[in-house]
Amino acid sequence: MIIPGGEQCKNDPAYVDQVIDVINEKGIDRHSYVLAIGGGALLDMVGYACGIAHRGIRHIRIPTTVLSQDDSGVGVKNSINAYGKKNFLGTFTPPFAVINDFHFLRTLTHREWRAGIAEAIKVALIKDADFFKFLQENTQKLAERDMAAMQYLIHRCAEMHVQHIASGDPFEKGSSRPLDFGHWSAHKMEQLSNYRIRHGEAVAMGIALDSTYSYLKGMLTEEELKQILEVITGVGFELFAPEMLSHLEDDTHPQSLLRGLQEFREHLGGQLTIMLLAKIGHGVEVHEIDNEIMIAAIEQLRHHAEATV
């Protein structure tokens, strides 16, 4: 069966119903396999359907985008969006296998090619300074679609994700999501933009925002922040979107970007836990965010964007 990709297939539960209908009609059981070929949103949705049918059917992922090959395709999470929230319904159901075929990358638009680089920047910043140095040295090559540079990026990023899943809290029983650096605002920006801003683009802006906040808190040096923003913009990402200014005066407003902090906490429960940067390659978790400093970080990114137009 063919299902539209993109966030559309996660926003409409009818697509989950279609997959489950086929599983039922074809007699697919827990010893059978469902093969999903597509980007991260489609893999999430099909994985969710497989996770709830028969309490779990084996599924195989063949990710076709940079974002799904280096990040979501090798994870254990499956989900769809609901109640105006990103990934509100989901399961933790590891795939039986993941097959990365780099030939699919040649079919991508420039926007799709670039989107997955955000997750590599994220994991490098919080875990591997040497990997971030690679991204610095290969920024132009990645922007110009150099396949060898992208293959290394995908392999290293996916490797670090698997290492984290195998050694940490893969089913998120705690209140920490270390691999979601930059994501509290990214998920909210996607929703506020009605998914005009794609996930990788939102993550890039979220990384820029939390890095700027880290700098304003005295955790990062000005030079480190400069390096981070140069890599983000060097591969073609924007640092700012108008949605970031939404209802900043009221963090309880459903359309406020700052409401994303509470929604991020609600998603896991427990105390708010946000990953920030102590230095490049070393993330640190905090449990409080100063709204005034976060607003100042947003304004700094806005001024940066206006200065470079």
C-alpha angles and dihedrals in degrees: 000000000000121000127180112258129220128063090311091081091054095047097055116061089200088083091058088051090052092054093046091047090056092046088054097042094048095045094239108177138185091278092053129084133234113204117205122192117187148065128318098275093053092045089050092051097045091045089053091052090049091047095057100036110091085349089286136000121195111258131190120206124211103182116203103189134065090243094054095041096052100034130003097031093064096044131095098232128102125179154148130214121255141162089023091297131117115248093353094151119044153116139231101237116148115219118248089231141351121211118195113198111183092200088079090064091069089066094058127107117236089257093054092044091053097044096073094052088075092069091051091052088049097052092042092053095052100035117015126037091182090057089050088052088054089053090050093050094045101039094114094044091052091048089051093050099251103180098205092054091047093049091055091046092052094045095048094043093048090045092055092048092052091047090053093048092049096048107032137038103315095173094044098237090155129060097257129096104177094173090058095076106154092010103107090073095031094062091047093047091053090053095043091051092048085244093301083127107063123223098257092046091050091048091053090054090044091053090049090049097049091043090053090047089050089053093049089050090056095249099112128042121240089247092053091050090049091053092049095049091046092056092047094050093036093066090047107265126141118235097207141036129184089243088072089071094054113135095327090164091068118041091186094060110109090228095050118111088217089059083072089076092061093043089051090053092045091053091066103018123218121076125340109271119185127176115229133168127263088178138332107299095018124085124191129197122232130185101206133053122199105224093203092055091045090053088049089052090052091050091049091054090047091053090046090053093048091049092055097048 
